[in-house]
Coordinates of N, CA and C in Angstrom, one line a residue:
M18 N 21.5 22.9 17.2 CA 20.0 22.4 17.4 C 18.9 22.4 16.8
A19 N 19.1 22.9 15.7 CA 17.9 22.1 15.0 C 18.2 21.1 13.9
T20 N 19.7 20.6 13.7 CA 20.3 19.5 13.4 C 19.6 18.5 14.3
T21 N 20.1 18.5 15.4 CA 19.6 17.0 16.2 C 17.9 17.3 16.4
Q22 N 17.0 18.5 16.4 CA 16.1 18.3 16.3 C 15.5 17.4 14.9
A23 N 15.9 17.7 14.2 CA 16.0 17.3 12.6 C 15.6 15.5 12.3
E24 N 17.1 15.1 13.1 CA 17.8 14.1 13.4 C 16.7 13.0 14.2
T25 N 16.1 13.5 15.4 CA 15.6 12.6 16.3 C 14.1 12.9 15.1
G26 N 13.9 13.8 15.0 CA 12.2 13.6 14.0 C 12.6 12.4 12.5
R27 N 13.5 12.1 12.2 CA 13.6 11.3 10.8 C 13.9 9.9 11.5
T28 N 13.8 9.8 12.9 CA 14.7 8.4 13.6 C 13.4 8.2 14.2
N29 N 12.5 8.9 14.5 CA 11.1 8.8 15.2 C 10.2 8.3 14.0
Q30 N 10.2 9.2 12.6 CA 9.6 8.4 11.5 C 10.3 7.5 11.2
K31 N 11.5 7.1 10.7 CA 11.9 5.6 10.3 C 11.0 4.5 11.5
K32 N 11.1 4.9 13.3 CA 11.0 3.9 14.0 C 9.1 3.8 13.4
R33 N 8.3 4.9 13.2 CA 6.9 4.8 13.2 C 6.8 3.8 11.7
T34 N 7.5 4.0 10.9 CA 7.4 3.3 9.4 C 7.9 2.0 9.9
R35 N 8.8 1.5 10.2 CA 8.7 0.5 10.6 C 7.6 -1.1 11.4
T36 N 7.1 0.1 12.4 CA 6.4 -0.5 13.7 C 4.8 -0.9 12.6
A37 N 4.8 0.3 11.5 CA 3.6 0.2 10.6 C 3.6 -1.0 10.2
I38 N 5.0 -1.1 9.1 CA 4.9 -2.0 8.2 C 4.8 -3.6 9.3
V39 N 5.2 -3.9 10.1 CA 5.6 -4.8 11.2 C 3.7 -5.3 11.4
E40 N 3.4 -4.1 12.2 CA 1.7 -4.4 12.0 C 0.9 -4.8 11.4
A41 N 1.1 -4.4 9.7 CA 0.8 -4.6 8.7 C 0.7 -6.0 8.6
A42 N 1.7 -6.6 8.6 CA 2.2 -8.1 8.3 C 1.6 -8.4 9.6
C43 N 1.7 -8.7 10.6 CA 0.7 -9.1 12.0 C -1.0 -9.4 12.0
E44 N -1.2 -8.1 11.0 CA -2.8 -8.2 10.6 C -2.7 -9.1 9.6
L45 N -2.2 -9.3 8.4 CA -2.2 -9.9 7.5 C -2.1 -11.3 7.6
I46 N -1.1 -12.2 8.7 CA -0.9 -12.8 8.9 C -2.3 -13.7 9.7
G47 N -2.4 -13.0 10.5 CA -3.8 -13.2 11.3 C -5.3 -13.5 10.7
T48 N -4.9 -12.9 9.4 CA -6.3 -13.3 8.4 C -5.9 -14.7 8.1
G49 N -5.2 -15.6 8.3 CA -4.8 -16.5 7.7 C -4.5 -16.8 5.9
G50 N -4.7 -15.9 5.3 CA -4.0 -16.1 3.9 C -3.1 -15.3 3.3
E51 N -3.0 -15.5 2.2 CA -1.6 -15.1 1.5 C -0.7 -14.3 1.9
V52 N 0.7 -14.0 2.4 CA 1.0 -13.2 2.8 C 2.2 -12.8 2.2
T53 N 2.9 -11.7 1.6 CA 3.1 -11.2 0.7 C 3.9 -10.0 0.7
M54 N 4.8 -9.3 0.2 CA 5.7 -8.2 0.5 C 4.9 -7.5 0.1
P55 N 4.4 -7.6 -1.5 CA 3.3 -6.1 -1.7 C 2.1 -6.0 -1.1
A56 N 1.8 -7.0 -0.8 CA 0.4 -6.5 0.1 C 0.4 -6.6 1.3
I57 N 1.8 -6.6 2.2 CA 2.1 -6.1 3.2 C 2.4 -4.3 3.0
A58 N 2.8 -3.8 2.0 CA 3.5 -2.9 2.0 C 1.8 -1.8 1.8
R59 N 1.2 -2.4 1.0 CA -0.2 -1.8 0.8 C -0.8 -1.6 2.0
A60 N -0.6 -2.6 2.9 CA -1.7 -2.3 4.2 C -1.1 -1.1 4.9
A61 N 0.3 -1.4 4.8 CA 1.0 -0.3 6.0 C 1.2 1.5 5.3
L62 N 0.5 1.3 4.2 CA 0.6 2.6 3.4 C 2.0 3.4 2.7
V63 N 2.9 1.9 2.3 CA 4.0 2.5 2.0 C 4.4 1.8 1.3
S64 N 5.5 2.1 -0.3 CA 5.5 1.2 -1.3 C 6.7 0.3 -0.8
E65 N 6.2 -0.6 -1.7 CA 6.8 -2.1 -1.8 C 8.5 -2.0 -1.6
A66 N 9.1 -0.3 -2.0 CA 10.7 -0.6 -1.9 C 10.9 -0.4 -0.8
T67 N 9.9 0.8 -0.2 CA 10.0 1.1 1.4 C 10.4 -0.1 2.1
A68 N 9.3 -1.0 2.5 CA 9.6 -1.9 2.7 C 10.6 -3.0 2.8
Y69 N 10.6 -2.7 1.6 CA 12.7 -3.9 1.1 C 13.5 -3.1 2.1
R70 N 13.8 -1.5 1.6 CA 14.7 -1.2 2.8 C 14.7 -1.8 4.2
Y71 N 13.6 -1.8 4.7 CA 13.6 -2.0 6.2 C 13.5 -3.1 6.6
F72 N 13.4 -4.3 5.7 CA 13.6 -5.5 6.0 C 14.1 -6.6 4.2
P73 N 14.8 -6.7 4.4 CA 15.9 -7.4 3.1 C 15.2 -8.4 2.5
D74 N 14.0 -9.3 3.3 CA 13.3 -10.3 2.2 C 11.9 -10.4 3.2
L75 N 11.6 -11.1 2.7 CA 9.7 -12.1 3.2 C 10.1 -12.3 4.6
P76 N 11.1 -14.0 4.5 CA 11.5 -14.4 5.8 C 12.0 -13.2 6.9
S77 N 12.4 -12.4 7.0 CA 12.9 -11.8 7.8 C 11.6 -10.9 8.5
L78 N 10.7 -10.7 7.7 CA 10.0 -9.8 7.9 C 8.9 -10.1 9.0
I79 N 8.4 -11.3 8.2 CA 7.6 -12.5 8.8 C 8.6 -12.8 10.4
S80 N 9.3 -13.5 10.6 CA 9.9 -13.4 11.8 C 9.9 -12.7 12.5
E81 N 9.9 -11.5 12.5 CA 9.5 -10.5 13.5 C 8.3 -10.3 13.7
A82 N 7.5 -10.1 12.6 CA 5.7 -10.2 12.6 C 5.8 -11.5 13.8
L83 N 6.2 -12.3 13.4 CA 5.5 -13.6 14.2 C 6.2 -13.5 15.8
A84 N 7.3 -12.8 16.2 CA 8.1 -13.1 17.4 C 7.2 -12.7 18.7
G85 N 7.0 -13.5 19.6 CA 5.9 -13.2 20.6 C 4.3 -14.0 20.3
A86 N 4.1 -14.0 19.0 CA 3.1 -14.5 18.5 C 2.9 -16.0 19.2
W87 N 3.9 -16.9 19.3 CA 3.6 -18.0 20.0 C 3.9 -18.0 21.7
P88 N 3.2 -18.7 22.4 CA 4.0 -18.7 23.6 C 5.0 -20.1 24.3
P89 N 5.7 -19.1 25.4 CA 6.9 -20.4 25.5 C 6.1 -21.7 25.4
P90 N 6.9 -22.5 25.5 CA 6.6 -24.1 25.6 C 5.9 -24.6 26.9
A91 N 7.2 -23.5 28.0 CA 6.0 -24.4 29.3 C 4.8 -23.2 29.3
E92 N 4.2 -22.4 28.7 CA 2.6 -22.1 28.1 C 2.3 -22.8 27.7
A93 N 2.4 -23.0 26.7 CA 1.5 -23.9 25.7 C 1.4 -24.7 25.9
L94 N 2.2 -25.8 26.8 CA 1.7 -27.1 27.0 C 1.3 -27.2 28.5
A95 N 0.8 -26.1 29.4 CA 0.5 -25.7 30.3 C -0.6 -27.2 30.9
P96 N -1.6 -27.4 30.1 CA -2.6 -28.2 30.0 C -2.1 -29.5 30.6
V97 N -1.0 -30.2 30.0 CA -0.3 -31.2 30.6 C 0.9 -31.1 31.3
A98 N 1.0 -29.9 32.1 CA 2.2 -29.5 32.8 C 2.4 -30.9 33.5
D99 N 1.3 -31.7 34.4 CA 1.4 -32.5 35.4 C 1.4 -33.8 35.0
S100 N 1.6 -34.0 33.8 CA 1.3 -35.7 33.0 C 2.9 -36.3 33.0
T101 N 3.5 -37.1 33.1 CA 4.9 -37.8 33.1 C 4.7 -38.8 32.2
D102 N 3.7 -38.6 30.9 CA 3.8 -39.8 30.2 C 3.8 -38.9 28.8
P103 N 5.1 -39.1 28.4 CA 5.5 -38.3 27.1 C 4.7 -38.6 26.2
V104 N 4.0 -39.8 25.5 CA 2.8 -39.7 24.8 C 2.0 -38.7 24.7
E105 N 1.3 -38.3 25.9 CA 0.1 -37.7 25.9 C 0.6 -36.1 25.8
R106 N 2.2 -36.0 26.2 CA 2.4 -34.9 26.3 C 2.8 -34.1 24.7
V107 N 3.3 -35.3 24.1 CA 3.7 -35.4 22.5 C 2.7 -34.9 21.8
A108 N 1.9 -35.5 22.2 CA 0.0 -36.2 21.4 C -0.3 -34.4 21.4
F109 N -0.4 -33.9 22.7 CA -1.2 -32.4 23.0 C 0.2 -31.5 22.1
A110 N 1.3 -31.6 22.0 CA 2.0 -30.5 21.6 C 2.5 -30.7 20.1
C111 N 1.8 -31.5 19.5 CA 2.0 -31.9 17.9 C 0.3 -31.2 17.7
E112 N -0.7 -31.5 18.2 CA -2.1 -30.4 17.8 C -1.8 -29.3 17.8
F113 N -1.2 -28.7 19.2 CA -1.3 -27.3 19.2 C -0.3 -26.8 18.8
L114 N 0.4 -27.5 18.1 CA 1.4 -26.9 16.9 C 0.5 -26.5 15.7
L115 N 0.4 -27.7 15.2 CA -0.5 -27.9 14.1 C -1.4 -26.7 13.9
R116 N -2.8 -26.8 15.1 CA -3.4 -25.9 14.9 C -3.0 -24.4 14.8
G117 N -2.0 -24.1 15.7 CA -1.3 -22.6 15.6 C -1.0 -22.7 13.9
I118 N -0.5 -23.5 13.6 CA -0.1 -23.2 11.6 C -1.2 -23.0 11.0
L119 N -2.1 -23.6 11.2 CA -3.3 -23.8 10.7 C -3.9 -22.2 10.5
V120 N -3.9 -21.5 11.7 CA -4.4 -20.2 12.0 C -3.6 -19.2 10.6
R121 N -2.4 -19.4 11.3 CA -1.7 -18.8 10.5 C -0.9 -19.1 9.3
Q122 N -1.5 -19.6 8.7 CA -1.1 -21.0 7.3 C -0.2 -19.7 6.0
G123 N -0.9 -18.6 5.9 CA -0.5 -17.9 5.0 C 0.9 -17.8 5.0
A124 N 1.5 -16.9 6.1 CA 2.7 -16.9 6.4 C 3.8 -17.5 6.7
V125 N 3.3 -19.0 7.4 CA 3.8 -20.3 7.2 C 4.1 -21.1 5.7
R126 N 3.0 -20.7 5.0 CA 3.3 -21.0 3.5 C 5.2 -20.4 3.1
A127 N 4.2 -18.9 3.7 CA 5.5 -17.9 2.9 C 6.7 -18.0 3.0
M128 N 6.8 -18.7 3.8 CA 8.2 -18.7 4.9 C 9.0 -20.1 4.5
I129 N 8.0 -20.9 4.6 CA 8.4 -22.3 3.6 C 9.0 -22.0 2.5
A130 N 8.0 -21.2 1.4 CA 8.4 -21.4 -0.2 C 9.8 -20.3 0.2
A131 N 9.8 -19.5 0.9 CA 11.3 -18.9 1.0 C 12.7 -19.4 1.3
T132 N 12.4 -20.1 1.8 CA 13.4 -20.8 2.7 C 13.7 -22.1 1.8
I133 N 13.0 -22.6 1.0 CA 13.2 -24.0 0.2 C 14.0 -23.3 -1.0
T134 N 13.7 -22.2 -1.5 CA 14.7 -21.4 -2.5 C 15.9 -20.4 -2.3
R135 N 15.6 -20.1 -0.9 CA 17.1 -19.3 -0.1 C 17.3 -20.6 0.8
P136 N 17.4 -21.4 0.9 CA 18.1 -22.1 2.3 C 19.0 -21.0 3.6
E137 N 19.7 -20.6 3.0 CA 20.6 -19.4 3.9 C 19.5 -18.8 4.5
T138 N 18.1 -18.2 4.2 CA 17.1 -17.6 5.2 C 16.4 -18.5 6.1
A139 N 16.6 -20.0 6.3 CA 16.3 -20.6 7.2 C 16.2 -20.6 8.4
T140 N 17.5 -19.9 9.0 CA 17.4 -19.6 10.4 C 16.8 -18.5 11.2
A141 N 15.6 -18.1 10.1 CA 14.7 -16.7 10.0 C 13.3 -17.3 10.4
R142 N 13.0 -18.9 10.4 CA 11.9 -19.7 10.8 C 12.3 -19.9 11.9
P143 N 10.7 -19.9 12.7 CA 10.7 -19.8 14.5 C 11.3 -20.6 14.9
G144 N 11.1 -21.7 13.9 CA 11.4 -23.1 15.0 C 10.8 -23.6 16.3
V145 N 9.7 -23.5 16.0 CA 8.6 -23.6 17.3 C 8.6 -24.9 18.0
R146 N 8.7 -25.7 16.4 CA 8.4 -27.2 17.0 C 9.5 -27.7 17.7
F147 N 10.9 -27.2 18.0 CA 12.0 -27.9 18.7 C 11.7 -27.3 20.0
G148 N 11.6 -26.3 20.0 CA 10.7 -26.1 22.1 C 10.1 -27.0 22.3
L149 N 8.4 -27.2 21.5 CA 7.4 -27.8 22.2 C 8.0 -29.7 22.1
I150 N 8.5 -30.0 21.2 CA 9.2 -31.6 21.2 C 10.2 -31.6 22.2
D151 N 10.9 -30.7 23.0 CA 11.7 -30.5 23.9 C 11.3 -30.5 25.4
F152 N 10.5 -30.0 25.0 CA 9.6 -29.8 26.6 C 8.7 -31.0 26.6
A153 N 8.1 -31.9 25.4 CA 7.2 -32.3 26.0 C 7.7 -33.5 26.3
L154 N 9.1 -33.9 25.3 CA 9.8 -35.2 26.1 C 10.9 -34.9 27.6
L155 N 10.8 -34.0 27.9 CA 11.1 -33.6 29.2 C 11.0 -35.0 30.5
P156 N 10.1 -35.4 30.5 CA 9.8 -37.0 31.3 C 11.1 -37.9 30.9
L157 N 11.5 -37.9 29.6 CA 12.2 -39.0 29.1 C 13.9 -38.6 29.5
E158 N 14.2 -37.4 30.2 CA 15.7 -36.8 30.2 C 15.9 -37.8 31.3
D159 N 15.7 -38.5 32.4 CA 16.0 -38.7 33.1 C 16.3 -40.2 33.1
T160 N 15.7 -40.6 32.2 CA 15.4 -42.2 31.5 C 16.3 -42.9 30.4
L161 N 15.2 -42.4 29.6 CA 16.1 -42.6 27.7 C 17.7 -42.1 27.6
G162 N 16.9 -40.2 28.1 CA 18.1 -39.6 28.1 C 19.4 -40.1 28.6
V163 N 19.4 -40.4 29.9 CA 20.5 -41.0 30.4 C 21.1 -42.7 29.6
T164 N 20.3 -43.6 29.4 CA 20.4 -44.8 28.9 C 21.0 -44.7 27.7
D165 N 20.0 -44.2 27.1 CA 20.6 -44.0 25.1 C 20.1 -42.5 24.7
P166 N 21.2 -41.4 25.1 CA 20.9 -40.2 24.9 C 20.8 -40.3 23.3
E167 N 21.3 -40.8 22.2 CA 21.2 -40.8 21.1 C 20.3 -41.3 20.7
A168 N 19.3 -42.6 21.5 CA 18.2 -42.7 20.8 C 16.7 -41.6 21.3
L169 N 17.1 -40.8 21.8 CA 16.7 -39.6 22.8 C 16.3 -38.5 21.4
A170 N 17.7 -38.4 21.4 CA 18.2 -37.5 20.1 C 17.8 -37.8 19.0
Q171 N 17.3 -39.1 18.5 CA 17.0 -39.7 17.3 C 15.4 -39.5 17.5
L172 N 15.0 -39.7 18.7 CA 13.3 -39.3 18.7 C 12.9 -38.1 18.6
K173 N 13.7 -37.0 19.0 CA 13.9 -35.7 18.4 C 13.9 -35.3 17.3
R174 N 14.5 -35.9 16.6 CA 14.5 -35.5 15.1 C 13.3 -36.3 14.4
D175 N 13.2 -37.3 14.6 CA 11.8 -38.0 14.0 C 11.0 -37.2 14.2
L176 N 10.4 -37.1 15.4 CA 9.3 -36.0 15.7 C 9.3 -34.8 15.1
A177 N 10.4 -34.2 14.6 CA 10.3 -32.7 14.4 C 9.8 -33.1 12.8
V178 N 10.4 -34.4 12.1 CA 9.7 -34.6 10.4 C 8.0 -34.8 10.7
V179 N 7.9 -35.1 11.6 CA 6.4 -35.1 11.8 C 5.5 -33.9 12.5
V180 N 5.7 -33.4 13.4 CA 5.2 -32.2 13.9 C 5.7 -30.9 14.2
G181 N 5.3 -30.8 12.0 CA 5.7 -29.4 11.9 C 4.7 -29.3 10.6
A182 N 4.8 -28.0 9.9 CA 4.1 -27.5 8.8 C 4.3 -28.6 7.9
E183 N 5.5 -28.7 7.5 CA 5.9 -29.6 6.3 C 4.5 -30.9 6.1
A184 N 4.6 -31.3 7.1 CA 4.0 -32.8 7.0 C 2.7 -32.6 7.1
L185 N 2.0 -30.9 7.7 CA 0.6 -31.1 7.5 C 0.3 -30.2 6.2
F186 N 1.1 -29.9 5.7 CA 0.6 -29.7 4.4 C 0.3 -31.0 3.2
S187 N 1.2 -31.6 3.7 CA 1.8 -32.8 2.6 C 0.0 -33.4 3.0
L188 N -0.4 -33.8 4.2 CA -1.7 -34.2 4.1 C -2.6 -33.4 3.9
T189 N -2.7 -32.3 3.9 CA -3.8 -31.1 3.2 C -3.8 -31.0 1.7
D190 N -2.8 -31.0 1.4 CA -2.4 -30.7 0.0 C -2.3 -31.9 -1.2
L191 N -1.5 -32.8 -0.4 CA -1.3 -34.0 -1.3 C -2.2 -35.0 -1.2
C192 N -2.5 -35.6 0.3 CA -3.2 -36.5 0.5 C -4.7 -36.5 0.3
G193 N -4.9 -34.5 0.5 CA -6.6 -34.6 0.4 C -7.4 -34.4 1.5
L194 N -6.2 -34.5 2.6 CA -7.3 -34.7 4.1 C -7.7 -33.4 4.9
A195 N -8.6 -33.6 5.0 CA -9.3 -32.4 5.6 C -8.6 -31.5 7.0
P196 N -8.0 -30.6 7.2 CA -7.3 -30.0 7.9 C -7.8 -30.5 9.8
D197 N -8.5 -31.1 10.0 CA -8.9 -32.1 11.0 C -8.3 -33.7 11.4
D198 N -8.6 -34.3 10.1 CA -8.2 -35.5 9.8 C -6.8 -35.3 9.6
A199 N -6.0 -34.7 9.2 CA -4.3 -34.4 9.0 C -3.9 -34.0 10.3
I200 N -4.5 -33.0 11.1 CA -4.0 -32.9 12.6 C -4.2 -34.5 13.5
A201 N -5.1 -35.3 13.2 CA -5.4 -36.5 13.5 C -4.6 -37.3 13.2
S202 N -4.2 -37.6 12.1 CA -3.0 -38.2 11.1 C -1.8 -37.8 11.7
A203 N -1.5 -37.0 11.7 CA -0.1 -36.4 12.3 C -0.1 -36.8 13.9
V204 N -0.8 -36.3 14.6 CA -0.7 -36.8 15.7 C -0.6 -38.1 16.0
R205 N -1.2 -38.9 15.6 CA -1.0 -40.5 15.5 C 0.0 -41.1 15.2
T206 N 1.4 -40.3 14.2 CA 2.2 -41.4 13.8 C 2.7 -40.5 14.6
A207 N 2.8 -39.2 15.4 CA 3.9 -38.8 17.0 C 4.0 -39.2 17.8
T208 N 2.8 -40.0 18.2 CA 2.3 -40.6 19.6 C 2.7 -42.3 19.0
A209 N 2.7 -42.4 17.8 CA 3.6 -43.9 17.3 C 4.8 -44.3 17.5
L210 N 5.1 -42.5 17.3 CA 6.7 -42.5 17.4 C 7.4 -42.8 18.9
T211 N 6.9 -42.0 19.4 CA 7.4 -42.0 21.1 C 7.3 -43.1 21.6
E212 N 5.7 -44.3 21.4 CA 5.9 -45.1 22.1 C 6.0 -46.3 21.5
A213 N 6.9 -46.0 20.3 CA 8.2 -47.2 20.1 C 9.2 -47.1 21.0
A214 N 9.9 -45.7 20.9 CA 10.8 -45.5 21.6 C 11.0 -45.5 23.5
L215 N 9.8 -45.4 23.6 CA 9.5 -46.1 25.1 C 9.5 -47.6 25.2
R216 N 9.2 -48.5 24.2 CA 9.1 -49.8 24.1 C 10.7 -49.8 24.3
T217 N 11.8 -49.6 23.6 CA 12.9 -49.6 23.3 C 13.3 -49.5 24.7
T218 N 13.1 -48.6 25.3 CA 13.3 -47.9 26.8 C 12.8 -49.2 27.6
V219 N 12.0 -49.7 27.9 CA 11.5 -51.0 28.6 C 11.9 -52.5 28.2
Q220 N 12.8 -52.1 27.2 CA 13.3 -53.8 26.9 C 14.7 -53.5 27.1
G221 N 15.3 -51.9 27.1 CA 16.3 -52.1 27.3 C 17.0 -52.1 28.9

């Protein structure tokens, strides 16, 4: 009986420790600042070694901390739910995602940095863009998706290059654009790609 109680106590303590680490990560992510394992461990009042016992790397911890942070695509795109215009929907999805990235940019930058040096951890990235792009392009599923499914697939790949953190940070860090200007630039490119695909559909 005593052994069972001791085991239950250890299990509960492990759960509390894990929860504290994830909550510390969430709070740090919410600041938009730099996100590192040492900083998370300090905020959770545990050692860095303890944090690594629960999470093998920073991407896995960030991924768990971000779980549920993004609304599902249908909820995110609710303001344009009644629109059948893929261009309008893509523009909204692009801006929604990029503004969300700005709010969480410390975590997003950490995730990108980790997955560049260790590509095998890329699956830990949330991949929010893909759900948003798919939902934004739903009006094309019965048109371009039927007449030229490869063209629709290519459009989704093209948009994945533009509607994402890498494009946003290229515009802010390398091109020197202010965040709002960077988002506007990305939205223009995303809508131009969508309009070009629509022209191909009409011509076809």
